[in-house]
mmCIF file of C-alpha atoms in Angstrom:
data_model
loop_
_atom_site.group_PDB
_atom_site.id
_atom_site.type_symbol
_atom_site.label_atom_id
_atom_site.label_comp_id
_atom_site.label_asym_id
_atom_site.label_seq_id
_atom_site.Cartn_x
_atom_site.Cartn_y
_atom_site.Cartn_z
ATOM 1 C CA UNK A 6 13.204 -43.191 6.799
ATOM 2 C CA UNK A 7 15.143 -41.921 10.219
ATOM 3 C CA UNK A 8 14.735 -38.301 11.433
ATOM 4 C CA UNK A 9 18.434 -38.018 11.778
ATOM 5 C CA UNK A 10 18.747 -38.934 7.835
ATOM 6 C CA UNK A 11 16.336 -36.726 6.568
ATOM 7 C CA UNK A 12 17.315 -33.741 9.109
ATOM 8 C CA UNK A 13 21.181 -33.902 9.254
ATOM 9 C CA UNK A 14 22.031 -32.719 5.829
ATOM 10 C CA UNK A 15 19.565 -29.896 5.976
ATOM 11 C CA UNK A 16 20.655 -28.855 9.464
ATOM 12 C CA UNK A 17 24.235 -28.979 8.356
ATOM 13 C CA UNK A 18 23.623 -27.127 5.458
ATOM 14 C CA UNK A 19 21.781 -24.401 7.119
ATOM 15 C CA UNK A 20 24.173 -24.169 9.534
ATOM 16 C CA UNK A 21 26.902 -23.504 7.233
ATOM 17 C CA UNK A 22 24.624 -20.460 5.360
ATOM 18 C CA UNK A 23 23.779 -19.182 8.631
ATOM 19 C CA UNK A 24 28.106 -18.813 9.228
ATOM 20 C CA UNK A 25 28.517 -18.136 5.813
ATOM 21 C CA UNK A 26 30.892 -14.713 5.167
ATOM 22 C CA UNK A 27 30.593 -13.113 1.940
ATOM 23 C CA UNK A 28 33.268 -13.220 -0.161
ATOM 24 C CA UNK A 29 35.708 -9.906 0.708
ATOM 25 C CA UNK A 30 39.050 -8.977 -1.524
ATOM 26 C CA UNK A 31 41.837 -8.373 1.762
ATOM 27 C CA UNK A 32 43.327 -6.032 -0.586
ATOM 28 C CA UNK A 33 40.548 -3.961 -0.905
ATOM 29 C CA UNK A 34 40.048 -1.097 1.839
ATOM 30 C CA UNK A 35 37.917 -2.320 5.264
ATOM 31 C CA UNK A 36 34.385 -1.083 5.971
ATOM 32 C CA UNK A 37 33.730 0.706 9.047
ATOM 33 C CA UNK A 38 34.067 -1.282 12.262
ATOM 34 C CA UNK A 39 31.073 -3.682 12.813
ATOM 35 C CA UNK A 40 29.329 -2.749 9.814
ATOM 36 C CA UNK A 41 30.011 -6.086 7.372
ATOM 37 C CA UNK A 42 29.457 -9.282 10.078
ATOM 38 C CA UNK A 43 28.383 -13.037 9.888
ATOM 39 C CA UNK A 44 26.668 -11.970 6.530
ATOM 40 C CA UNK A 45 24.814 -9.261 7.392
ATOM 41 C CA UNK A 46 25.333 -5.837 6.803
ATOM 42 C CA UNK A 47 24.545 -2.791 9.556
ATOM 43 C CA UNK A 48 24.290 0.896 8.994
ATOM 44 C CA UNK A 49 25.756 1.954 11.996
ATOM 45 C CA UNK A 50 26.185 5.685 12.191
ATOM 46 C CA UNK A 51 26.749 8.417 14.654
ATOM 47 C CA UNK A 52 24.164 10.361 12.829
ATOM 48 C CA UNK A 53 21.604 8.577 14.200
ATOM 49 C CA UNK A 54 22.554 7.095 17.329
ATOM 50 C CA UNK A 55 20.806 3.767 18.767
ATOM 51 C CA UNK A 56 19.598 2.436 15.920
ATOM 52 C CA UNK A 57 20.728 0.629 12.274
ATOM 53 C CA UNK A 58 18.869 -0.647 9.875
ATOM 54 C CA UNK A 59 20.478 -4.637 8.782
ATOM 55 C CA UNK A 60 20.963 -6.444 5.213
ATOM 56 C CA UNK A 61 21.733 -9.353 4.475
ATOM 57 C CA UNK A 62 24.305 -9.997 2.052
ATOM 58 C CA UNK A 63 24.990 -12.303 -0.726
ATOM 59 C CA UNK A 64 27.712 -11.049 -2.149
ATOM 60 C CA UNK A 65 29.841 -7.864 -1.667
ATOM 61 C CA UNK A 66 30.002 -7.020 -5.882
ATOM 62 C CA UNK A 67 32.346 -3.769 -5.135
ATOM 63 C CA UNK A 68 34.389 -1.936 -2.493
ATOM 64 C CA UNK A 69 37.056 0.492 -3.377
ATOM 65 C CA UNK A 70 37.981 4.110 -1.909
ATOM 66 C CA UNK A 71 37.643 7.181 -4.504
ATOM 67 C CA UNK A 72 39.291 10.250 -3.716
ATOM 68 C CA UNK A 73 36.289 11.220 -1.808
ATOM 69 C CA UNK A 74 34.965 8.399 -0.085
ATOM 70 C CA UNK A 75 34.508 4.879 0.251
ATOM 71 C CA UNK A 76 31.925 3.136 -2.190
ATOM 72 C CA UNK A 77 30.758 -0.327 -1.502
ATOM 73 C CA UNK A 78 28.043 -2.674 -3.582
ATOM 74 C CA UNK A 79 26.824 -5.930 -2.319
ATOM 75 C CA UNK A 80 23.941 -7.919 -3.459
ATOM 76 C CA UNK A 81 21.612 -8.368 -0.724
ATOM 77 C CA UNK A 82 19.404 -10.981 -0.269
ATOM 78 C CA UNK A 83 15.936 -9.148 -0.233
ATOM 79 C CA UNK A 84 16.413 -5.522 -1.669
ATOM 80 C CA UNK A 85 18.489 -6.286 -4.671
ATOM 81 C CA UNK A 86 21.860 -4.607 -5.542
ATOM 82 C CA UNK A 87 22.355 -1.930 -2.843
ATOM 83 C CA UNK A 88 25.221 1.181 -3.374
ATOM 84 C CA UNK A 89 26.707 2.615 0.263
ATOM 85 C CA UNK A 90 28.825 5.428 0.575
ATOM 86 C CA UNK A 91 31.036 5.732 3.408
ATOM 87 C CA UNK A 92 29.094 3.089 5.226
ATOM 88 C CA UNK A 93 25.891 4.598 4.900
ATOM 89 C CA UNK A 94 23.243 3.437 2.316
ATOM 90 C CA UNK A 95 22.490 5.437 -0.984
ATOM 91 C CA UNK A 96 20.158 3.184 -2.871
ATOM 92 C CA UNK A 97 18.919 0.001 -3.087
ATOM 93 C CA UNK A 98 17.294 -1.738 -6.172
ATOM 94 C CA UNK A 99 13.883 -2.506 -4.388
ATOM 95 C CA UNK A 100 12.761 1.018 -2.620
ATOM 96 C CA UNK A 101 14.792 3.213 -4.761
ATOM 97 C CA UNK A 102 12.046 5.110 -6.736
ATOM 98 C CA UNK A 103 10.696 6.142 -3.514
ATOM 99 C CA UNK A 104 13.223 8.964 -3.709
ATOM 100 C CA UNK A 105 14.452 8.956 -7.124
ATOM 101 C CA UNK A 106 10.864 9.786 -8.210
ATOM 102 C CA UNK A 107 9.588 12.093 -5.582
ATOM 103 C CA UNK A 108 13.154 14.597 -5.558
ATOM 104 C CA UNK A 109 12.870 14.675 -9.167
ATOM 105 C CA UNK A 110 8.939 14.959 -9.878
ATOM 106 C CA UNK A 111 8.235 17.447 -7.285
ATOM 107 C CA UNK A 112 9.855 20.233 -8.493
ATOM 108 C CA UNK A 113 9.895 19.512 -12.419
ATOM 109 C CA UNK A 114 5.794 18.883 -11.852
ATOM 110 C CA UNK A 115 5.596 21.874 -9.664
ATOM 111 C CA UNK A 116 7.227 24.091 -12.718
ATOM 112 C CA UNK A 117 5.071 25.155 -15.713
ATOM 113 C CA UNK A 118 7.340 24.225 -18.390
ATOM 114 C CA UNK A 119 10.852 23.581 -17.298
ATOM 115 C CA UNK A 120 13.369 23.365 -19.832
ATOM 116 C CA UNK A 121 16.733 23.877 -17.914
ATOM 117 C CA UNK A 122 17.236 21.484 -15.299
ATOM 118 C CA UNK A 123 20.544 21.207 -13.231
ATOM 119 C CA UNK A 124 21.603 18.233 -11.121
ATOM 120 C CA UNK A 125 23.907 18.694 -8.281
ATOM 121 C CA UNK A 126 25.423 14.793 -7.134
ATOM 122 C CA UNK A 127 23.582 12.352 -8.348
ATOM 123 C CA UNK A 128 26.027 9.839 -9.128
ATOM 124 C CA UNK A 129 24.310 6.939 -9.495
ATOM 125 C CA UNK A 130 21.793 7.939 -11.980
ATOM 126 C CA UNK A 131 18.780 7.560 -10.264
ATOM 127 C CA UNK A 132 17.712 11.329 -10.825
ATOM 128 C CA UNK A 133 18.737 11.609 -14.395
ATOM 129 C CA UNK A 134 16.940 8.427 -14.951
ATOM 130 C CA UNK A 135 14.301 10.454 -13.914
ATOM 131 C CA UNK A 136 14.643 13.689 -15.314
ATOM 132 C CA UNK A 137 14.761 12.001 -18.882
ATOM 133 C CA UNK A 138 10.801 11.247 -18.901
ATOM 134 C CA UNK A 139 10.032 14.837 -19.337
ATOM 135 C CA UNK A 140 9.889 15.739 -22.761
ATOM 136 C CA UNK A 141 9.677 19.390 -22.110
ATOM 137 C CA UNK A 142 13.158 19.439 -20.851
ATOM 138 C CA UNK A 143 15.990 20.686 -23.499
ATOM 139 C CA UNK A 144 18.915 20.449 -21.820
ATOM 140 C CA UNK A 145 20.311 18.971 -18.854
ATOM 141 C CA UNK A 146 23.358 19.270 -17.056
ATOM 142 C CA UNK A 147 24.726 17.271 -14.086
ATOM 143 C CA UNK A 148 28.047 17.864 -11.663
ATOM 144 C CA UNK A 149 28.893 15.198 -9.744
ATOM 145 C CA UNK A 150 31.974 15.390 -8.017
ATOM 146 C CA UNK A 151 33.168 11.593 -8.029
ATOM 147 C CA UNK A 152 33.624 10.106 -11.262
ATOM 148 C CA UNK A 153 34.124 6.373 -9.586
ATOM 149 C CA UNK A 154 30.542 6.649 -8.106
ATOM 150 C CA UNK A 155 29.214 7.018 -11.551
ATOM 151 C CA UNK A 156 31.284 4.596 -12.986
ATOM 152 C CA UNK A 157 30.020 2.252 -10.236
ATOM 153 C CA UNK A 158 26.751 3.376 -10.794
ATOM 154 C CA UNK A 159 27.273 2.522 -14.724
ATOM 155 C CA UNK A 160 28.044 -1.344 -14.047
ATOM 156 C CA UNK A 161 25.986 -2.390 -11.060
ATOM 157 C CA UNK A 162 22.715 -0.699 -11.967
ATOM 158 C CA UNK A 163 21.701 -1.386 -15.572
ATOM 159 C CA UNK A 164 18.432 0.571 -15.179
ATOM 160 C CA UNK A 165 20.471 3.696 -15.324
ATOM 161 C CA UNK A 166 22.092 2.692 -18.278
ATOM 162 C CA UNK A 167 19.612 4.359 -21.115
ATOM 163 C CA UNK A 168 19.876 7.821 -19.107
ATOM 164 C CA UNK A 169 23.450 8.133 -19.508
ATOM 165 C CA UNK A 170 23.774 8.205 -23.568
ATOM 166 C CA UNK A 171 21.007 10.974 -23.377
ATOM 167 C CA UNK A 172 21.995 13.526 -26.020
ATOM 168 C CA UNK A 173 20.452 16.763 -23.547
ATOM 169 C CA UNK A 174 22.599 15.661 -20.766
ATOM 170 C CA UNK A 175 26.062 17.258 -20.144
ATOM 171 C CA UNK A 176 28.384 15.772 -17.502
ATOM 172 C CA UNK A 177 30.512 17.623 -15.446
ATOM 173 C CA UNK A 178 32.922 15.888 -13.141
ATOM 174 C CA UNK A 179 33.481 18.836 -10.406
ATOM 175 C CA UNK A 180 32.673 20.429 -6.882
ATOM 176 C CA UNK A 181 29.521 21.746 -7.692
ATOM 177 C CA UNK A 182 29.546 24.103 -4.866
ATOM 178 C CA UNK A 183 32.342 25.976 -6.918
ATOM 179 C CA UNK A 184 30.670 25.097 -10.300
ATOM 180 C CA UNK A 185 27.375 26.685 -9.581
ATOM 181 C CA UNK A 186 28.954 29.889 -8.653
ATOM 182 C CA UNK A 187 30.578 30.617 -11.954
ATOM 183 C CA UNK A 188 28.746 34.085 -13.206
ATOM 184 C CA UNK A 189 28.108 32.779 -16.603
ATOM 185 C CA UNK A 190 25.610 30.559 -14.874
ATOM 186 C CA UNK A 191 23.084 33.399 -13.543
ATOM 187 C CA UNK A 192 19.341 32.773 -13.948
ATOM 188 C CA UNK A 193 20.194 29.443 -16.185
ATOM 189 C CA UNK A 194 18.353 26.965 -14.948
ATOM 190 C CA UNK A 195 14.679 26.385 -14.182
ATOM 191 C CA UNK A 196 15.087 23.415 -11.881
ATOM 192 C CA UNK A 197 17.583 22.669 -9.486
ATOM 193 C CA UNK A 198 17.673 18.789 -8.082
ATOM 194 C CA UNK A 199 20.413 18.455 -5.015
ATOM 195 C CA UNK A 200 20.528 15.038 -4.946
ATOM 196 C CA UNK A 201 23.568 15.023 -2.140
ATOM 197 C CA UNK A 202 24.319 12.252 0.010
ATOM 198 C CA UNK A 203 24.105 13.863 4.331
ATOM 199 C CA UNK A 204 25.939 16.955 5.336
ATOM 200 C CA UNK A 205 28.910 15.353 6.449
ATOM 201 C CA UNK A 206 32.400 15.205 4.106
ATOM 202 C CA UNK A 207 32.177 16.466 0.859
ATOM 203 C CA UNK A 208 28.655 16.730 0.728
ATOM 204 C CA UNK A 209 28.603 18.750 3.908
ATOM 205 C CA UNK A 210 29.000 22.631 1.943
ATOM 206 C CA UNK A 211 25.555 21.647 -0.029
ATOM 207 C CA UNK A 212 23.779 22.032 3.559
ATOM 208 C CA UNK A 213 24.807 25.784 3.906
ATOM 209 C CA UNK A 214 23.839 29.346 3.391
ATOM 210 C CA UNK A 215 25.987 30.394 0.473
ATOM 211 C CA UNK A 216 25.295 27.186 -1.784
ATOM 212 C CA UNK A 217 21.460 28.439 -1.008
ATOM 213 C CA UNK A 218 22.279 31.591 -2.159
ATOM 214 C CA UNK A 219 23.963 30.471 -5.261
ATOM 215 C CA UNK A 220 21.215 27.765 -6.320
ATOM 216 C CA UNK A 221 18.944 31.508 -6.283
ATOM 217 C CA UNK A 222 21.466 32.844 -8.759
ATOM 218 C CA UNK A 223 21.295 30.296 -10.977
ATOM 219 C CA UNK A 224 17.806 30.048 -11.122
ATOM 220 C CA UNK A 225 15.574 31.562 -13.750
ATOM 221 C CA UNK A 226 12.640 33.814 -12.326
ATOM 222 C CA UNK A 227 9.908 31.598 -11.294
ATOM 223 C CA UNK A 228 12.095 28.568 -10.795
ATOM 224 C CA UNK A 229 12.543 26.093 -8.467
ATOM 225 C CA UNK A 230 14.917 23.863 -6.282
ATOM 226 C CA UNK A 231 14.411 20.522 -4.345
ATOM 227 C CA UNK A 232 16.952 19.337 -1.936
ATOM 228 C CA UNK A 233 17.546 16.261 0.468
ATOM 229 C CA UNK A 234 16.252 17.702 3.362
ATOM 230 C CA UNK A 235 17.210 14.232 5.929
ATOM 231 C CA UNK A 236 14.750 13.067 7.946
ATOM 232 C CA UNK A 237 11.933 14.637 10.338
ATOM 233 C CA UNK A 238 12.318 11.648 13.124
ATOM 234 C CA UNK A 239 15.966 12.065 13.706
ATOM 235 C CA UNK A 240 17.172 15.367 12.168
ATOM 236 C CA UNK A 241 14.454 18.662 13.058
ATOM 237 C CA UNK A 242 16.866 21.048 14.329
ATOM 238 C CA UNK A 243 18.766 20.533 10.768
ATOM 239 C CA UNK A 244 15.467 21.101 8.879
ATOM 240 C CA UNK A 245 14.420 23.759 10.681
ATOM 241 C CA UNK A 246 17.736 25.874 9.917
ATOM 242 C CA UNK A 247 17.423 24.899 6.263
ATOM 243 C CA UNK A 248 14.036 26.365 6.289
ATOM 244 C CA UNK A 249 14.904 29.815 7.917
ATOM 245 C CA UNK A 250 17.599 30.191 6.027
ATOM 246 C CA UNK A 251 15.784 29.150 2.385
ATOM 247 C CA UNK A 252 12.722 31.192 4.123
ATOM 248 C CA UNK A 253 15.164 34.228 4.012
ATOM 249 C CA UNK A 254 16.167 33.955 0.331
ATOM 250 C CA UNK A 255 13.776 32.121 -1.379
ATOM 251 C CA UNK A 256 10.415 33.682 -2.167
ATOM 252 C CA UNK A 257 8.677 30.212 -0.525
ATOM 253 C CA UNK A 258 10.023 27.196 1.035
ATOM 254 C CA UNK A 259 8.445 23.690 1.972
ATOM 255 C CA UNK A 260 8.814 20.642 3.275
ATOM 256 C CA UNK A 261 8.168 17.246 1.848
ATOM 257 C CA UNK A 262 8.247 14.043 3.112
ATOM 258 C CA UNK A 263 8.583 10.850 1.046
ATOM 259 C CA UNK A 264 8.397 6.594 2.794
ATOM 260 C CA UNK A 265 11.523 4.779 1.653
ATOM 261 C CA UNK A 266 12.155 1.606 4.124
ATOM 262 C CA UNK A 267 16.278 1.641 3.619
ATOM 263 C CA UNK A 268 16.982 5.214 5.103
ATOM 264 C CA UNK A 269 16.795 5.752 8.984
ATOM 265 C CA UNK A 270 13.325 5.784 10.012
ATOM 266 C CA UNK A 271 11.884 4.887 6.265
ATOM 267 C CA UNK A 272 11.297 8.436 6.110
ATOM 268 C CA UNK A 273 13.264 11.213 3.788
ATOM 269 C CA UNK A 274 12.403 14.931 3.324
ATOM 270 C CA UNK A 275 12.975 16.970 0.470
ATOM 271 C CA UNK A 276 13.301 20.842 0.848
ATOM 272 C CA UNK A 277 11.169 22.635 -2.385
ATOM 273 C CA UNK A 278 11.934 26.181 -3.094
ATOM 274 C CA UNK A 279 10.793 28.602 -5.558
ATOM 275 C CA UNK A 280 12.081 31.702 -6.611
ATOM 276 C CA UNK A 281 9.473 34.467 -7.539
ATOM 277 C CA UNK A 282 8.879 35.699 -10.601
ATOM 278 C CA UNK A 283 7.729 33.826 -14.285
ATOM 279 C CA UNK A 284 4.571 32.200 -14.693
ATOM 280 C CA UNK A 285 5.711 29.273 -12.051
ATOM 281 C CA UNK A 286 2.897 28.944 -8.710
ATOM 282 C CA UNK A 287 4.906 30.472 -5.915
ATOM 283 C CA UNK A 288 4.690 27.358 -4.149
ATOM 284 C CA UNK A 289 5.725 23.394 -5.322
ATOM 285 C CA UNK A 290 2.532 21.943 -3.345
ATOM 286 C CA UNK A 291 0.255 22.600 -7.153
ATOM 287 C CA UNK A 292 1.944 20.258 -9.649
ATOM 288 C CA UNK A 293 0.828 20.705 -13.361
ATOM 289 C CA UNK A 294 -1.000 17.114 -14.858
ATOM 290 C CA UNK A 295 1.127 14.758 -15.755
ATOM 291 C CA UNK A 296 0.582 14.248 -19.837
ATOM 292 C CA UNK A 297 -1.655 11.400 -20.963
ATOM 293 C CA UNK A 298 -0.105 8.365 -21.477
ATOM 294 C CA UNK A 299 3.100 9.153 -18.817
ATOM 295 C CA UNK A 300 1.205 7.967 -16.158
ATOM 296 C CA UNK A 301 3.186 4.143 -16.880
ATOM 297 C CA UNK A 302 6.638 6.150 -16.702
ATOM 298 C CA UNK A 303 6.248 5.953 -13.024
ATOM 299 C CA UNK A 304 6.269 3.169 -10.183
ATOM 300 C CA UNK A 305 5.578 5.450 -7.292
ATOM 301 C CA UNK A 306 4.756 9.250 -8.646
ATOM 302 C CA UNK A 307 1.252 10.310 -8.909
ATOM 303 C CA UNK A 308 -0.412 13.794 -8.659
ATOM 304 C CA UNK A 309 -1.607 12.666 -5.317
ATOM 305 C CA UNK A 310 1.552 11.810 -3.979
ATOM 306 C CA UNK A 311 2.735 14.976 -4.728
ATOM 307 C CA UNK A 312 -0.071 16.536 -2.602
ATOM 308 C CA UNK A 313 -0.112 14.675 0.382
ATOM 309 C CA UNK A 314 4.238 14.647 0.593
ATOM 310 C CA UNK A 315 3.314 18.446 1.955
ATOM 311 C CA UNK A 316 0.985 16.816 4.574
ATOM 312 C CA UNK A 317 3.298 17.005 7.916
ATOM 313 C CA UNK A 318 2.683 15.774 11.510
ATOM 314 C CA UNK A 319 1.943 18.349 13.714
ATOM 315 C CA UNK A 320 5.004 18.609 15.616
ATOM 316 C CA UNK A 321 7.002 19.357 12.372
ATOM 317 C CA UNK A 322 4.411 21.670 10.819
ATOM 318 C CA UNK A 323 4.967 23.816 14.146
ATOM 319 C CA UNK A 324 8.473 23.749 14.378
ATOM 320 C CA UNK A 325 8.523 24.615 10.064
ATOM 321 C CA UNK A 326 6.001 26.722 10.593
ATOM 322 C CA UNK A 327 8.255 28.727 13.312
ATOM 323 C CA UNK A 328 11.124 28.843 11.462
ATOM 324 C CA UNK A 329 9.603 29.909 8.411
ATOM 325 C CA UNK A 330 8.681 33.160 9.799
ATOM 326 C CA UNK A 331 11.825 33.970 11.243
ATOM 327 C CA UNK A 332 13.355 33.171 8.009
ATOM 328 C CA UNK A 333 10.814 35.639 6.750
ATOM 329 C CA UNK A 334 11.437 37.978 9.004
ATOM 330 C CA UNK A 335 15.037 38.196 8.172
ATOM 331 C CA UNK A 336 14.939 38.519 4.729
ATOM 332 C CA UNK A 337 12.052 41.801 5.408
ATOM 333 C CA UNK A 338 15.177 43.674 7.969
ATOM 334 C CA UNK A 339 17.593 43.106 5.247
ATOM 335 C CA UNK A 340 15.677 44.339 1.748
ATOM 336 C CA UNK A 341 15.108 47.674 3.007
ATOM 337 C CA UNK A 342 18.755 47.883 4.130
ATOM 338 C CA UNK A 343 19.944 46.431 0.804
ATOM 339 C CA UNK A 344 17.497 48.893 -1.213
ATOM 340 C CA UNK A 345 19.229 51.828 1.108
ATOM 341 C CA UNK A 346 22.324 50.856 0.403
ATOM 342 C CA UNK A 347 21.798 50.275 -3.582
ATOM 343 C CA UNK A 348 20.057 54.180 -3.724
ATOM 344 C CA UNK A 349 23.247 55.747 -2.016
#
């Protein structure tokens, strides 16, 4: 048999995948320049300059613009089915629980018996999914702000599906940063979950002072919050102004850190709060045991993980550690003021 028999076909035909395009509606609205090329997808973005992490794609499955944003789904060749948001990258089938798991178990664990729990985005189900396992939670309420992300969510990620028909859960479709001010809603909830995309757009008010301030409101004494908090490698000077500002409302504040390989560096934090009071640990490093038998409700959760997530590099515990205390600081100058100013 000749060499050029047996190779030319396969040659050709890897040629031809190698050039191959996947398949992209010209009605449908374009993706940011560069990102969608000779099969591959990049997550080029100015928030973190000089690098993007690369897919390859089999098939793009979805790509419309909401009201909001633009929402993409392609199949990727490695990672499963993989949601992006305005060209950056939400979740992926693969790595997902990495974060799902950890933003969600953190705080609920961290809480003695949390029965109110309150999720803030979330749109693709992921957190909900989560929140479900816990028996001890009554009722659930989530405000996302983009019903086509859910809907997305809905038909590209059946593992969600189950979540959604949940009869605790109550779905608001509405700018939560409005929502969660509402009086009605003071000292409600035991758990917060933020589960916001990065501070730019419409997600970019969840980042800030007065959404802090409200998540307090809302909480029940002795509850807690957990944030995306971005990531150590690329965004510090973010996380430390989250922390001195939470430092200065918040009766404690931390820092966790979770491995996902699809977000820029494979590294997310999570920002865990707790408000004093109730029978809750003033701090969301001491989760509660998980109940026997849940232990097979989770692919990446385990008491242990919970632990170490609070285990920081050096440079970042000294830069947290900084901040912290001039959050603390802040909120000492201003209690004696606001008790002077309550007695006259």
């Amino acid at each position: 048999v000749s060499t050029q028999s047996t190779w030319g076909p396969f040659l050709i035909g890897l040629l031809r995948n190698m050039s191959a395009q996947p398949e992209v509606n010209p009605h449908d609205p374009p993706l940011p320049a560069g990102q969608l090329k000779d099969g591959w997808f990049s997550e080029i973005n100015d928030q973190w300059p000089g690098q993007a992490l690369t897919l390859q794609v089999e098939e793009v499955l979805f790509n419309k613009k909401s009201e909001y944003q633009h929402i993409m789904v392609f199949k990727s060749k490695s990672f499963g089915n993989v949601l992006v948001l305005d060209g950056v990258i939400q979740y992926t089938e693969l790595d997902e629980m990495a974060y799902q798991e950890m933003i969600t178990h953190l705080p609920l664990f961290a809480h003695p018996n949390p029965k109110s729990v309150l999720i803030v985005g979330g749109g693709d189900g992921g957190v909900l999914r989560e929140v479900v396992k816990h028996g001890c939670v009554e009722k659930i309420t989530m405000v996302e702000i983009d019903q086509l992300v859910i809907d997305t969510a809905k038909n590209y990620f059946t593992s969600m599906a189950p979540a959604w028909t949940d009869s605790r859960l109550t779905l608001v479709c509405d700018d939560a940063s409005k929502f969660i001010e509402k009086p009605e809603l003071k000292e409600t909830f035991d758990v917060i979950i933020c589960d916001s995309s990065d501070p730019v757009g419409p997600a970019q008010v969840l980042f800030e002072t007065p959404f802090y301030k409200a998540m307090f409101n809302a909480l029940k004494p002795g509850g807690k919050i957990c944030t995306q908090a971005e990531s150590m490698w690329m965004h510090l000077p973010l996380i430390e102004r989250l922390i001195r500002d939470s430092s200065a409302i918040f009766a404690n504040a931390e820092y966790a850190s979770t491995q996902i390989p699809t977000y820029p560096c494979g590294q997310i934090g999570l920002l865990v709060c707790s408000k004093e009071g109730g029978e809750s640990e003033g701090t969301g490093r001491k989760p509660r045991a998980i109940p026997d038998g849940d232990d097979e409700k989770f692919r990446f959760y385990t008491t242990e993980m919970h632990k170490a997530a609070f285990v920081l590099p050096a440079f970042v515990n000294r830069a947290l550690s900084k901040a912290r205390e001039e959050g603390i600081q802040k909120k000492d100058a201003c209690e004696p003021a606001a008790k002077r100013a309550k007695s006259q």
